[in-house]
Amino acid sequence: MAPRALVVGGTSGIGLALARHIAAAPEAIITVCGRTKPANLPSNISFSPIQATSMRAIKQWTDNFKETLTGNQINMLILSQGTSNFTGRDETNEGIDRKMALHYYGRQLIVRELNPVLKQDAKVLFILNGKEGSPAHINWDDLDLKKSYSTSTAAQQSATMLDIMAQHYAAKQKGSGRRHYAHVYPGGVLTGLTRAWPWYMRAAVGVVGPLIAVKPETCAERLLGNLDKVTSEREKDGYFWSNINSDGSLIRDKAVWSESQRECLAEHTWRTIESAL
């Protein structure tokens, strides 16, 4: 079956490398979306602009995108939009912190709105930090971190909430649904996210980075080269969610979240998103 993939945040770095890797398959059709169109895209990769920090813009974009499709056509949805900076809480005019809008809330809105056009065996990949999430890294009393925000807590909270929602979506499948939801830890990758860092940190990364990080193309090859193997083995054991390491292997011993915890986060997520729309 020819791949039909959508890569949000696919205009640079890991997302673009994943899109180019998929595009090498015969008859593959890929859409990448982000702020700026990448140069020299293959003919089977199209670009669609999106403002991924805005829930209203995302909703309008998904409505328009669905109109271009017929039936359940997407068999891979990759969500890699993100930012890396050390500023404090920076709310959009919709009341959501920009980093959390990119790393968590916007991704959930995209999954919800595109659910009707995902194939029953589609794979949904959250690219962020599939290692970091744990019960110790979530504040149930302040899920949107309006009271206790810091750069590190935002990173940990977003990673943990992605873990929980991957399990939530997998558990909510009914009937013939066999979609697989994976939270990926890409590890150290040489991307453009450091452009928002102070100059002295960028300089340090320029020296040390090549020694401890890999190119986006290597990251994409490792992930996609092992993806079918990891997910099929998980599905044989009855799991339709995974956490995947930077070498493409399964991250084991991840917390399994209860139904009440999953529902609590889902209710918060949709309430927050609806208040922004």
Short mmCIF file of C-alpha atoms in Angstrom, two decimals:
data_model
loop_
_atom_site.label_atom_id
_atom_site.label_comp_id
_atom_site.label_asym_id
_atom_site.label_seq_id
_atom_site.Cartn_x
_atom_site.Cartn_y
_atom_site.Cartn_z
CA MET A 1 0.00 0.00 0.00
CA ALA A 2 1.41 3.39 -0.98
CA PRO A 3 2.18 5.53 2.09
CA ARG A 4 -0.02 8.59 2.61
CA ALA A 5 1.57 10.61 5.38
CA LEU A 6 1.03 13.95 7.06
CA VAL A 7 3.95 15.49 8.95
CA VAL A 8 3.13 18.48 11.13
CA GLY A 9 6.32 20.35 11.88
CA GLY A 10 7.78 18.69 8.82
CA THR A 11 9.46 21.76 7.40
CA SER A 12 12.86 21.27 9.04
CA GLY A 13 14.88 18.98 11.27
CA ILE A 14 13.50 15.60 12.28
CA GLY A 15 10.08 16.15 10.73
CA LEU A 16 11.47 16.99 7.30
CA ALA A 17 13.92 14.08 7.46
CA LEU A 18 11.04 11.70 8.26
CA ALA A 19 9.01 13.12 5.37
CA ARG A 20 11.89 12.69 2.92
CA HIS A 21 12.50 9.13 4.12
CA ILE A 22 8.86 8.17 3.59
CA ALA A 23 8.84 9.93 0.21
CA ALA A 24 11.43 7.46 -1.09
CA ALA A 25 8.79 4.70 -1.08
CA PRO A 26 7.09 4.02 -4.44
CA GLU A 27 3.92 6.08 -4.97
CA ALA A 28 4.21 7.73 -1.54
CA ILE A 29 2.28 10.95 -1.03
CA ILE A 30 3.32 13.25 1.81
CA THR A 31 2.10 16.58 3.10
CA VAL A 32 4.35 18.63 5.37
CA CYS A 33 3.05 21.61 7.23
CA GLY A 34 4.64 24.37 9.25
CA ARG A 35 5.48 28.04 8.98
CA THR A 36 7.89 28.09 6.04
CA LYS A 37 8.04 25.95 2.91
CA PRO A 38 11.29 23.95 2.72
CA ALA A 39 13.47 24.30 -0.36
CA ASN A 40 13.94 21.54 -2.92
CA LEU A 41 11.05 19.30 -1.93
CA PRO A 42 10.56 16.12 -3.98
CA SER A 43 7.55 16.18 -6.28
CA ASN A 44 5.58 13.84 -4.01
CA ILE A 45 5.89 16.11 -0.96
CA SER A 46 3.48 19.04 -0.81
CA PHE A 47 3.58 21.94 1.64
CA SER A 48 0.68 23.41 3.59
CA PRO A 49 1.20 26.40 5.92
CA ILE A 50 -0.07 26.20 9.50
CA GLN A 51 0.24 28.32 12.64
CA ALA A 52 0.68 25.47 15.09
CA THR A 53 0.56 27.55 18.29
CA SER A 54 -3.05 28.62 17.66
CA MET A 55 -5.94 26.25 18.36
CA ARG A 56 -8.22 28.30 16.11
CA ALA A 57 -5.74 28.20 13.24
CA ILE A 58 -5.27 24.45 13.69
CA LYS A 59 -9.02 23.85 13.64
CA GLN A 60 -9.39 25.87 10.44
CA TRP A 61 -6.45 24.05 8.88
CA THR A 62 -7.78 20.57 9.73
CA ASP A 63 -11.21 21.48 8.38
CA ASN A 64 -9.65 22.57 5.09
CA PHE A 65 -7.31 19.57 4.92
CA LYS A 66 -10.10 17.06 5.39
CA GLU A 67 -11.93 18.53 2.42
CA THR A 68 -9.01 17.53 0.18
CA LEU A 69 -9.31 13.85 1.14
CA THR A 70 -11.78 11.11 0.33
CA GLY A 71 -12.43 8.58 3.09
CA ASN A 72 -9.81 7.27 5.49
CA GLN A 73 -6.65 8.03 3.57
CA ILE A 74 -3.91 8.88 6.07
CA ASN A 75 -1.89 5.89 7.21
CA MET A 76 0.79 7.83 9.07
CA LEU A 77 0.37 11.02 11.10
CA ILE A 78 3.60 12.46 12.49
CA LEU A 79 3.51 15.33 14.97
CA SER A 80 6.96 16.86 15.39
CA GLN A 81 6.22 20.56 15.84
CA GLY A 82 8.21 22.11 18.64
CA THR A 83 10.46 24.79 20.00
CA SER A 84 13.46 24.98 22.30
CA ASN A 85 13.98 28.16 24.25
CA PHE A 86 14.51 29.21 27.83
CA THR A 87 11.89 31.92 28.14
CA GLY A 88 9.27 31.78 30.86
CA ARG A 89 5.59 31.20 30.34
CA ASP A 90 4.54 32.95 27.14
CA GLU A 91 0.81 32.74 26.54
CA THR A 92 -0.85 33.07 23.17
CA ASN A 93 -3.95 35.25 22.89
CA GLU A 94 -5.88 32.01 23.44
CA GLY A 95 -4.45 31.65 26.96
CA ILE A 96 -2.13 28.67 26.33
CA ASP A 97 1.64 28.71 26.80
CA ARG A 98 3.32 28.64 23.38
CA LYS A 99 5.62 25.73 24.13
CA MET A 100 2.79 23.63 25.53
CA ALA A 101 0.58 24.61 22.60
CA LEU A 102 3.20 23.20 20.23
CA HIS A 103 4.29 20.20 22.25
CA TYR A 104 0.95 19.07 23.63
CA TYR A 105 -2.38 20.86 23.11
CA GLY A 106 -2.11 21.50 19.37
CA ARG A 107 -1.10 17.90 18.76
CA GLN A 108 -4.19 16.61 20.56
CA LEU A 109 -6.46 18.87 18.54
CA ILE A 110 -4.93 17.62 15.30
CA VAL A 111 -5.38 13.97 16.32
CA ARG A 112 -8.99 14.60 17.31
CA GLU A 113 -9.92 16.50 14.17
CA LEU A 114 -8.16 14.15 11.76
CA ASN A 115 -9.51 10.98 13.35
CA PRO A 116 -12.16 10.62 10.58
CA VAL A 117 -9.49 10.52 7.85
CA LEU A 118 -7.06 8.12 9.53
CA LYS A 119 -6.98 4.57 8.24
CA GLN A 120 -7.99 1.91 10.74
CA ASP A 121 -4.39 0.67 10.93
CA ALA A 122 -2.75 4.11 10.86
CA LYS A 123 0.28 4.97 12.96
CA VAL A 124 0.32 8.21 14.94
CA LEU A 125 3.76 9.36 16.09
CA PHE A 126 4.37 12.03 18.73
CA ILE A 127 7.99 13.17 18.41
CA LEU A 128 9.09 14.73 21.69
CA ASN A 129 10.50 12.76 24.62
CA GLY A 130 9.17 9.25 25.06
CA LYS A 131 11.68 8.63 27.86
CA GLU A 132 10.93 11.49 30.24
CA GLY A 133 7.27 10.93 31.08
CA SER A 134 6.56 9.42 34.49
CA PRO A 135 4.14 9.74 37.43
CA ALA A 136 6.75 11.94 39.14
CA HIS A 137 6.61 14.44 36.28
CA ILE A 138 2.98 15.48 36.24
CA ASN A 139 1.17 18.01 38.42
CA TRP A 140 -2.46 16.90 38.45
CA ASP A 141 -3.46 20.08 40.30
CA ASP A 142 -1.97 22.37 37.64
CA LEU A 143 -2.04 20.53 34.32
CA ASP A 144 -1.63 23.66 32.19
CA LEU A 145 1.05 24.99 34.58
CA LYS A 146 -0.56 28.38 35.04
CA LYS A 147 0.65 28.38 38.66
CA SER A 148 3.88 26.39 38.62
CA TYR A 149 5.50 26.99 35.23
CA SER A 150 9.18 26.59 34.48
CA THR A 151 11.01 25.44 31.36
CA SER A 152 11.85 22.08 32.90
CA THR A 153 8.39 21.44 34.34
CA ALA A 154 6.78 22.34 31.00
CA ALA A 155 9.04 19.83 29.23
CA GLN A 156 8.39 17.08 31.76
CA GLN A 157 4.66 17.74 31.97
CA SER A 158 4.21 17.77 28.19
CA ALA A 159 6.18 14.53 27.81
CA THR A 160 4.13 12.81 30.50
CA MET A 161 0.83 14.02 29.11
CA LEU A 162 1.78 12.70 25.66
CA ASP A 163 2.43 9.30 27.25
CA ILE A 164 -0.99 9.34 28.86
CA MET A 165 -2.86 10.43 25.75
CA ALA A 166 -1.15 7.82 23.58
CA GLN A 167 -2.54 5.21 25.96
CA HIS A 168 -5.90 6.99 26.03
CA TYR A 169 -6.32 6.89 22.25
CA ALA A 170 -5.25 3.25 22.10
CA ALA A 171 -7.78 2.29 24.79
CA LYS A 172 -10.62 4.23 23.14
CA GLN A 173 -10.45 2.32 19.87
CA LYS A 174 -13.55 0.33 19.07
CA GLY A 175 -14.50 -2.36 16.60
CA SER A 176 -11.87 -2.87 13.93
CA GLY A 177 -9.68 0.02 15.08
CA ARG A 178 -6.03 -1.03 15.13
CA ARG A 179 -4.31 2.34 15.08
CA HIS A 180 -1.00 2.50 16.89
CA TYR A 181 0.02 5.53 18.95
CA ALA A 182 3.73 5.97 19.69
CA HIS A 183 5.64 8.57 21.67
CA VAL A 184 9.18 8.85 20.32
CA TYR A 185 12.38 9.92 22.04
CA PRO A 186 14.64 11.10 19.17
CA GLY A 187 17.70 11.69 21.36
CA GLY A 188 20.30 14.27 20.44
CA VAL A 189 19.66 15.46 16.89
CA LEU A 190 21.37 18.30 15.03
CA THR A 191 18.38 20.50 14.20
CA GLY A 192 17.66 24.21 13.99
CA LEU A 193 15.90 24.36 17.36
CA THR A 194 18.99 25.86 18.99
CA ARG A 195 18.58 29.08 16.99
CA ALA A 196 16.50 30.47 19.88
CA TRP A 197 19.29 29.77 22.39
CA PRO A 198 21.81 32.37 23.64
CA TRP A 199 24.85 32.73 21.37
CA TYR A 200 27.25 31.11 23.84
CA MET A 201 25.05 27.99 24.07
CA ARG A 202 24.80 27.81 20.27
CA ALA A 203 28.58 28.07 20.07
CA ALA A 204 29.00 25.20 22.53
CA VAL A 205 26.55 23.04 20.60
CA GLY A 206 28.45 23.82 17.41
CA VAL A 207 31.57 22.28 18.95
CA VAL A 208 30.13 19.43 21.02
CA GLY A 209 26.96 18.68 19.04
CA PRO A 210 28.54 16.62 16.25
CA LEU A 211 30.19 14.42 18.89
CA ILE A 212 27.01 13.55 20.82
CA ALA A 213 24.16 14.09 18.36
CA VAL A 214 23.15 12.59 15.02
CA LYS A 215 21.91 14.10 11.81
CA PRO A 216 18.12 14.23 11.29
CA GLU A 217 18.46 11.74 8.43
CA THR A 218 20.06 9.20 10.76
CA CYS A 219 17.31 9.71 13.32
CA ALA A 220 14.64 9.17 10.66
CA GLU A 221 16.31 6.03 9.32
CA ARG A 222 16.56 4.47 12.78
CA LEU A 223 12.98 5.24 13.72
CA LEU A 224 11.25 4.25 10.50
CA GLY A 225 13.53 1.28 9.90
CA ASN A 226 12.35 -0.38 13.12
CA LEU A 227 8.84 1.04 13.44
CA ASP A 228 6.88 -1.82 11.91
CA LYS A 229 8.81 -4.42 13.91
CA VAL A 230 8.30 -2.64 17.24
CA THR A 231 4.62 -1.88 16.73
CA SER A 232 3.74 -5.34 15.40
CA GLU A 233 5.41 -7.01 18.39
CA ARG A 234 3.51 -4.73 20.76
CA GLU A 235 0.24 -5.44 19.00
CA LYS A 236 0.78 -9.20 19.30
CA ASP A 237 0.86 -8.61 23.06
CA GLY A 238 -2.35 -6.57 22.86
CA TYR A 239 -0.81 -3.10 23.11
CA PHE A 240 -1.58 -0.39 20.56
CA TRP A 241 0.70 2.18 22.16
CA SER A 242 4.49 2.32 22.43
CA ASN A 243 7.34 4.47 23.62
CA ILE A 244 10.22 4.32 21.16
CA ASN A 245 13.88 5.08 21.82
CA SER A 246 16.37 7.00 19.69
CA ASP A 247 17.74 3.78 18.20
CA GLY A 248 14.26 2.69 17.14
CA SER A 249 13.88 0.13 19.93
CA LEU A 250 11.01 -0.15 22.41
CA ILE A 251 11.36 1.74 25.69
CA ARG A 252 10.26 -0.80 28.27
CA ASP A 253 8.88 -0.44 31.80
CA LYS A 254 6.90 2.71 31.06
CA ALA A 255 4.09 3.60 33.46
CA VAL A 256 0.68 2.22 32.53
CA TRP A 257 -1.93 4.85 33.33
CA SER A 258 -5.32 4.00 34.80
CA GLU A 259 -8.59 4.71 33.03
CA SER A 260 -9.45 7.40 35.58
CA GLN A 261 -6.10 9.12 35.01
CA ARG A 262 -6.51 8.97 31.24
CA GLU A 263 -10.04 10.33 31.41
CA CYS A 264 -9.01 13.11 33.80
CA LEU A 265 -6.32 14.33 31.41
CA ALA A 266 -8.56 13.98 28.36
CA GLU A 267 -11.29 16.07 30.02
CA HIS A 268 -8.77 18.78 30.91
CA THR A 269 -7.31 18.71 27.39
CA TRP A 270 -10.61 19.12 25.56
CA ARG A 271 -11.84 21.74 28.02
CA THR A 272 -8.68 23.79 27.53
CA ILE A 273 -8.82 23.47 23.75
CA GLU A 274 -12.52 24.29 23.53
CA SER A 275 -12.01 27.42 25.63
CA ALA A 276 -9.41 28.54 23.07
CA LEU A 277 -11.57 27.93 20.00
#
